[in-house]
Coordinates of C-alpha atoms in Angstrom, one line a residue:
M1 CA 77.4 162.5 87.8
K2 CA 80.6 160.9 86.6
T3 CA 80.1 157.8 84.6
T4 CA 81.7 154.7 86.4
F5 CA 83.4 151.9 84.8
E6 CA 80.6 149.4 85.6
E7 CA 77.8 151.8 84.1
V8 CA 77.0 151.2 80.4
P9 CA 75.3 154.0 78.5
A10 CA 72.4 153.2 76.3
R11 CA 73.3 152.3 72.8
Q12 CA 72.9 155.2 70.2
E13 CA 70.1 154.6 67.8
T14 CA 71.5 154.2 64.3
K15 CA 70.0 153.0 61.1
R16 CA 71.3 149.6 60.2
Q17 CA 73.2 149.5 57.0
S18 CA 73.3 145.7 56.5
E19 CA 71.9 142.4 57.6
G20 CA 74.1 139.8 59.1
G21 CA 76.4 138.0 56.7
L22 CA 76.2 140.9 54.3
A23 CA 73.0 139.5 52.9
E24 CA 71.8 141.2 49.8
I25 CA 74.7 143.6 49.9
V26 CA 76.4 144.2 46.4
A27 CA 80.1 144.3 47.1
C28 CA 81.5 144.7 43.5
S29 CA 80.7 144.6 39.8
S30 CA 81.7 141.5 37.9
E31 CA 81.6 140.2 34.4
I32 CA 82.4 136.5 35.5
C33 CA 79.3 135.0 36.9
F34 CA 75.5 135.8 37.1
I35 CA 73.0 134.1 39.4
D36 CA 69.2 134.5 38.9
G37 CA 68.0 133.3 42.2
N38 CA 64.3 133.6 41.3
K39 CA 64.5 131.8 38.0
G40 CA 67.2 129.3 39.0
R41 CA 69.9 130.2 36.4
L42 CA 73.6 130.2 36.6
V43 CA 75.6 131.9 33.9
Y44 CA 79.4 132.0 33.3
R45 CA 80.4 135.0 31.2
G46 CA 77.1 135.0 29.2
Y47 CA 76.8 131.2 28.8
D48 CA 74.2 129.2 30.7
V49 CA 76.0 126.6 32.9
L50 CA 73.5 123.9 31.7
D51 CA 74.7 124.4 28.1
L52 CA 78.3 124.3 29.3
A53 CA 77.7 121.2 31.3
A54 CA 76.0 119.4 28.3
Q55 CA 78.6 120.3 25.6
S56 CA 81.8 121.7 27.1
T57 CA 84.8 120.5 29.1
F58 CA 86.3 121.8 32.4
E59 CA 89.4 123.0 30.6
E60 CA 87.3 124.9 28.0
V61 CA 85.4 126.5 30.9
A62 CA 88.6 127.4 32.5
Y63 CA 89.6 129.3 29.4
L64 CA 86.3 131.0 29.3
L65 CA 86.4 132.2 32.9
W66 CA 90.1 133.4 32.5
Y67 CA 90.0 134.9 29.1
G68 CA 86.4 136.0 28.8
C69 CA 85.5 133.9 25.7
L70 CA 85.4 130.5 24.3
P71 CA 88.6 129.5 22.6
R72 CA 89.2 128.7 19.0
T73 CA 91.0 125.5 17.9
T74 CA 94.6 127.0 17.7
E75 CA 94.1 129.0 21.0
F76 CA 92.8 126.0 22.8
K77 CA 95.6 123.7 21.7
A78 CA 98.2 126.1 22.9
F79 CA 96.2 126.5 26.1
L80 CA 96.2 122.7 26.7
D81 CA 99.9 122.6 26.0
G82 CA 100.3 125.0 28.9
F83 CA 98.6 122.6 31.1
T84 CA 100.8 119.8 29.9
G85 CA 103.8 121.7 30.9
S86 CA 102.6 121.8 34.5
M87 CA 101.8 118.1 35.0
S88 CA 104.1 117.4 37.9
L89 CA 104.5 118.5 41.5
P90 CA 107.8 120.2 42.7
V91 CA 109.9 117.5 44.3
E92 CA 110.0 119.8 47.4
T93 CA 106.2 119.8 47.6
T94 CA 106.1 116.0 47.4
M95 CA 108.6 116.0 50.3
I96 CA 106.3 118.2 52.3
L97 CA 103.4 115.9 51.7
R98 CA 105.4 113.1 53.2
M99 CA 106.0 115.0 56.3
F100 CA 102.5 115.8 57.4
P101 CA 101.2 113.9 60.3
K102 CA 98.7 111.1 59.6
A103 CA 96.0 113.0 61.6
A104 CA 96.3 116.0 59.2
T105 CA 93.1 116.3 57.2
P106 CA 93.1 116.7 53.4
M107 CA 92.0 120.4 53.7
E108 CA 94.7 121.3 56.2
V109 CA 97.2 119.7 53.9
I110 CA 96.2 121.4 50.6
R111 CA 96.0 124.8 52.5
T112 CA 99.6 124.4 53.5
A113 CA 100.8 122.7 50.5
V114 CA 99.3 125.3 48.0
S115 CA 101.0 128.0 50.0
S116 CA 104.3 126.2 49.6
L117 CA 103.9 125.9 45.8
G118 CA 104.5 129.6 45.4
H119 CA 108.2 129.0 46.6
W120 CA 109.0 126.8 43.6
D121 CA 106.9 128.6 40.9
P122 CA 109.3 129.6 38.0
D123 CA 107.2 132.8 37.8
S124 CA 107.5 133.6 41.4
G125 CA 107.8 137.3 41.9
N126 CA 106.5 138.1 38.3
T127 CA 103.3 140.0 38.7
R128 CA 102.5 140.4 35.0
L129 CA 99.1 139.2 33.7
D130 CA 100.8 136.5 31.5
A131 CA 102.8 135.2 34.4
S132 CA 99.7 135.2 36.7
L133 CA 97.8 133.2 34.1
R134 CA 100.5 130.6 34.0
K135 CA 100.3 130.4 37.9
A136 CA 96.6 129.9 37.7
Q137 CA 97.1 127.1 35.2
R138 CA 99.6 125.5 37.4
L139 CA 97.4 125.7 40.5
T140 CA 94.4 124.2 38.7
L141 CA 96.4 121.3 37.5
R142 CA 98.5 120.8 40.7
I143 CA 95.8 121.0 43.3
P144 CA 94.2 117.7 42.1
L145 CA 97.7 116.1 42.0
L146 CA 98.3 117.4 45.6
I147 CA 95.1 115.9 46.7
A148 CA 95.6 112.5 45.0
A149 CA 99.2 112.3 46.1
H150 CA 98.4 113.0 49.7
Q151 CA 95.5 110.5 49.9
R152 CA 97.7 107.7 48.4
L153 CA 100.5 108.6 50.9
R154 CA 97.9 108.3 53.8
Q155 CA 97.0 104.8 52.5
G156 CA 100.7 103.7 52.3
L157 CA 100.8 104.0 48.6
E158 CA 103.2 105.9 46.4
P159 CA 102.0 108.9 44.3
I160 CA 101.2 108.2 40.6
K161 CA 102.3 110.5 37.8
P162 CA 99.5 111.9 35.5
I163 CA 99.2 110.9 31.9
P164 CA 99.8 113.7 29.2
G165 CA 97.0 114.1 26.7
H166 CA 94.3 113.6 29.2
G167 CA 92.2 116.2 31.0
I168 CA 92.0 117.1 34.7
A169 CA 89.1 115.0 35.5
Y170 CA 90.7 111.9 34.0
N171 CA 94.1 112.4 35.7
F172 CA 92.6 113.2 39.1
L173 CA 90.7 109.9 39.0
Y174 CA 93.8 108.0 37.5
T175 CA 96.3 109.4 40.0
L176 CA 94.0 108.7 43.0
Q177 CA 92.7 105.3 42.1
G178 CA 95.7 104.0 40.2
R179 CA 93.5 102.8 37.3
E180 CA 92.1 104.3 34.0
P181 CA 88.6 105.8 34.8
D182 CA 85.5 104.5 32.8
P183 CA 84.7 107.2 30.2
V184 CA 81.2 107.6 31.7
I185 CA 82.6 108.3 35.1
E186 CA 85.2 110.6 33.8
R187 CA 82.5 112.6 32.0
A188 CA 80.2 112.8 35.0
F189 CA 83.2 114.0 37.1
D190 CA 84.2 116.6 34.4
V191 CA 80.7 117.9 34.4
A192 CA 80.7 118.3 38.3
L193 CA 83.9 120.2 37.9
I194 CA 82.3 122.5 35.4
L195 CA 79.2 123.1 37.7
H196 CA 81.3 124.0 40.7
A197 CA 83.8 126.3 38.7
D198 CA 82.3 129.5 40.0
H199 CA 79.3 130.8 41.9
E200 CA 79.7 134.6 42.2
L201 CA 80.7 136.0 45.5
N202 CA 80.5 133.0 47.8
A203 CA 82.6 133.1 51.1
S204 CA 85.8 131.7 49.6
T205 CA 85.8 133.8 46.4
F206 CA 85.1 137.0 48.5
A207 CA 88.0 136.0 50.7
A208 CA 90.2 135.6 47.6
R209 CA 89.2 139.0 46.3
V210 CA 89.8 140.7 49.8
T211 CA 93.3 139.3 49.8
S212 CA 94.2 140.0 46.3
A213 CA 92.8 143.6 46.7
T214 CA 95.8 144.2 49.0
M215 CA 98.1 143.3 46.0
S216 CA 99.2 140.1 47.6
D217 CA 100.2 137.3 45.3
I218 CA 98.0 134.7 43.7
Y219 CA 99.2 131.9 45.9
S220 CA 98.3 133.9 49.1
S221 CA 94.9 134.7 47.7
V222 CA 94.1 131.1 46.8
T223 CA 95.3 130.0 50.2
S224 CA 92.9 132.5 51.8
A225 CA 90.2 130.9 49.7
I226 CA 91.0 127.4 50.7
G227 CA 91.2 128.4 54.4
T228 CA 87.7 129.8 54.0
L229 CA 86.4 126.8 52.1
K230 CA 87.7 124.6 55.0
G231 CA 85.0 125.9 57.3
P232 CA 82.0 123.6 57.6
L233 CA 79.4 126.2 56.8
H234 CA 80.9 126.7 53.3
G235 CA 82.7 123.6 51.9
G236 CA 81.6 120.8 54.1
A237 CA 77.9 120.4 53.2
N238 CA 78.3 117.5 50.7
M239 CA 80.2 115.7 53.4
E240 CA 77.5 116.2 55.9
V241 CA 75.0 114.9 53.2
M242 CA 77.1 111.7 53.0
Q243 CA 77.1 111.4 56.8
L244 CA 73.3 111.6 56.8
I245 CA 73.1 109.0 54.1
E246 CA 75.2 106.7 56.1
E247 CA 73.2 107.4 59.3
I248 CA 69.9 106.5 57.5
G249 CA 71.5 103.3 56.0
E250 CA 68.4 102.1 54.0
P251 CA 66.0 103.9 51.8
S252 CA 63.1 102.6 53.9
R253 CA 64.4 104.4 57.0
A254 CA 64.9 107.7 55.3
E255 CA 61.3 109.2 55.9
G256 CA 61.3 108.4 59.5
V257 CA 64.8 109.9 60.1
I258 CA 64.2 113.0 58.3
L259 CA 60.8 113.6 59.9
D260 CA 62.4 113.2 63.2
K261 CA 65.0 115.7 62.4
L262 CA 62.5 118.2 61.1
A263 CA 60.4 117.8 64.2
N264 CA 63.4 118.7 66.3
N265 CA 64.4 121.7 64.1
I266 CA 67.6 120.0 62.9
K267 CA 68.8 121.4 59.6
I268 CA 69.0 118.9 56.7
P269 CA 72.2 119.3 54.7
G270 CA 71.9 119.8 51.0
F271 CA 68.8 122.0 51.1
G272 CA 68.2 125.8 50.8
H273 CA 70.6 128.5 49.5
R274 CA 71.2 132.1 50.4
V275 CA 70.6 133.2 46.7
Y276 CA 68.3 130.6 44.9
R277 CA 64.6 130.9 45.7
C278 CA 63.9 127.7 43.7
E279 CA 65.9 124.6 42.9
D280 CA 69.6 125.2 42.2
P281 CA 70.0 124.7 38.5
R282 CA 73.0 122.4 39.0
V283 CA 71.0 119.9 41.0
D284 CA 69.1 118.3 38.0
V285 CA 72.4 117.8 36.1
L286 CA 74.0 116.1 39.0
R287 CA 71.0 114.1 39.8
K288 CA 71.0 112.5 36.3
H289 CA 74.7 111.8 36.4
A290 CA 74.5 110.3 39.9
C291 CA 71.6 108.1 38.6
S292 CA 73.6 106.9 35.5
I293 CA 76.8 106.3 37.6
T294 CA 75.0 104.3 40.3
R295 CA 73.5 102.0 37.6
L296 CA 76.9 101.6 36.0
T297 CA 78.5 100.7 39.3
G298 CA 75.6 98.9 40.9
N299 CA 76.0 101.0 44.0
I300 CA 72.5 102.3 43.9
K301 CA 71.5 102.4 47.7
N302 CA 73.0 105.8 48.5
Y303 CA 71.3 107.3 45.4
E304 CA 67.9 105.8 46.4
I305 CA 68.5 107.2 50.0
T306 CA 69.2 110.6 48.5
R307 CA 66.0 110.4 46.4
E308 CA 64.0 109.8 49.5
I309 CA 65.6 112.5 51.5
E310 CA 64.8 114.9 48.7
R311 CA 61.1 113.7 48.5
V312 CA 60.4 114.1 52.1
V313 CA 62.2 117.5 52.6
V314 CA 60.5 119.1 49.6
E315 CA 57.1 117.8 50.5
K316 CA 57.2 118.8 54.2
T317 CA 59.2 122.1 54.0
K318 CA 59.0 123.3 50.4
V319 CA 62.8 123.9 50.7
F320 CA 64.6 123.0 47.5
P321 CA 67.9 121.0 47.2
N322 CA 71.2 122.6 46.4
V323 CA 74.3 121.4 44.6
D324 CA 75.6 119.5 47.6
L325 CA 72.8 117.0 47.8
Y326 CA 73.6 115.0 44.6
S327 CA 77.3 115.7 44.5
A328 CA 77.5 113.6 47.6
S329 CA 75.9 110.5 46.0
L330 CA 77.7 111.0 42.8
Y331 CA 81.1 111.2 44.3
S332 CA 80.2 108.1 46.5
A333 CA 79.1 106.2 43.4
I334 CA 82.4 107.1 41.7
G335 CA 84.3 105.6 44.7
L336 CA 85.7 108.9 46.1
P337 CA 86.5 108.9 49.9
V338 CA 84.2 111.2 51.9
E339 CA 87.0 113.2 53.3
L340 CA 88.0 114.3 49.8
F341 CA 84.5 115.8 49.0
T342 CA 85.5 119.4 50.0
P343 CA 89.0 119.3 48.6
I344 CA 87.4 118.3 45.3
F345 CA 85.5 121.5 45.5
A346 CA 88.8 123.3 45.4
I347 CA 89.9 121.5 42.2
S348 CA 87.1 123.1 40.3
R349 CA 86.7 126.5 42.2
T350 CA 90.4 127.3 41.8
V351 CA 89.4 128.5 38.4
G352 CA 86.7 130.7 39.6
W353 CA 88.9 132.0 42.5
T354 CA 91.7 132.9 40.1
S355 CA 89.2 134.5 37.7
H356 CA 88.0 136.7 40.4
I357 CA 91.6 137.6 41.5
F358 CA 92.4 138.8 37.9
E359 CA 89.3 140.8 37.7
Q360 CA 90.0 142.4 41.1
W361 CA 93.4 143.4 40.0
S362 CA 92.1 144.8 36.7
N363 CA 90.4 147.7 38.5
N364 CA 91.7 147.4 42.0
R365 CA 90.6 149.2 45.1
L366 CA 91.5 148.0 48.6
I367 CA 88.4 146.3 50.1
R368 CA 87.7 148.0 53.3
P369 CA 84.0 148.0 54.5
R370 CA 82.9 149.8 57.8
A371 CA 81.2 148.2 60.7
E372 CA 78.1 149.5 62.5
Y373 CA 79.3 150.0 66.1
T374 CA 76.9 148.8 68.7
G375 CA 79.1 148.9 71.8
P376 CA 79.0 151.2 74.8
T377 CA 80.0 154.9 74.5
G378 CA 81.1 157.6 77.0
L379 CA 83.0 155.3 79.4
H380 CA 85.8 157.1 81.4
Y381 CA 89.1 155.5 82.3
R382 CA 89.8 154.6 86.0
S383 CA 93.0 153.4 87.3
I384 CA 93.3 149.7 88.0
E385 CA 93.5 150.5 91.7
E386 CA 90.2 152.3 91.6
R387 CA 88.7 149.4 89.7
S388 CA 89.9 146.9 92.2
R389 CA 88.1 148.6 95.2

C-alpha cells in the first residue's frame, strides 16, 4: 500500500554514537589544558593552575598559553612592551560604543565591538602567525578597555585611558572605577583572571575552534566565542549566583531558601560540573581571596551568605561548588556591577580562545561531525492539492 503523507514509518534502530551535548566525546587532541575531573586538577601546558595562581601573573600565563612555555626575563619584557603598544581603543570603536542604545547589555556590546575591532587592526588581512599573535595581544588588552569604557558611558561618564606600566587587572579596575585599585584587590582580580584563562573544550572555546577551522579570521573566531559565552547556560552562572545571594538577603535566611529550592527541584547556581566529580580546584583559591577582600572592604554579608549556601547544598546533595560560586562574591566585594560578571569572563578567556585558535590552525581540519538521524523515512511526495483534500 502506498505510504500517505500523514503516515510516519517506524524509526530505524541504530546504535547511538553519542549522548546529548556530546558528553564524554573527545573532539580533538590538545597540548593547552588538561582537566582531571576525578582528582580535581586543572593544568595549563603542564603547570598546575594552583601553582600559577599562587606565583604567576595573568600576563605571564597568557605568554605560557600562547607560546607553550614560561618566558625568560628578556622575552617577557618584549612581550609586555607589545601590550603597551595596544593600550588604546581605536577612535572609531569608541564612537561605536557611544552609539549603542542604553538598553544594550554589556555582552551584546562587546560581541559587536570586538567584531568591529578587526576593521582597524593594523594587521588586518595578515594571516601569518606573528601577526595573529599581535592580534591576540590587542584583543586581550582591548576587551577590558571596551567593557570599562562602555560601562562608564552607560553611567554618563567619559572613558578613562589606561596607565602604561601596569597590568591588565590594574588597568581594568582603574579604567572602570576611576581610581587606583588597592594592591590586594588588584592581586585577587589578577588571580581570578588566571583561573578563568582556559578550561579545555568548554562551549565557547569549541565554538572558537569550529569557526577558526573554516580558516576564518581571529576576530570572527573570538566573536563566535563571545556569542556562545553570552548564553546563560555557559557564561551567566556567576550572575545567577549573585541574584540568589540578593534573593536570600541575610545569612540566616540561606538554609530555608536553599532547602525550599531543593525540595522543588530548582537548580542551585554555582554547583556541579560536566567534568569535575569533586570540588572544582579553582574554588578554594577564590574562596580564600573572597574572604580576604570582604574583610578588607567590610562587605562581608554576601560572602557569609555564600558560605551558608555552600554548606547547605553540599550537606544535602553532596554536589560540590564550581568556579562560579565564589567568583560572584569576590567580584561583588571588589565592587564590580553584576552585569559585568560575564564580560569579565571574556577578559580572561580571550587568552584561552586565541590559544585554541592557534592550535587549530597548526594542524587544521574542518570540523564537520555527523548527526544521528531520528526522523521519519520512506515518505512520498504528494501535490499540495492532494494534501489539501
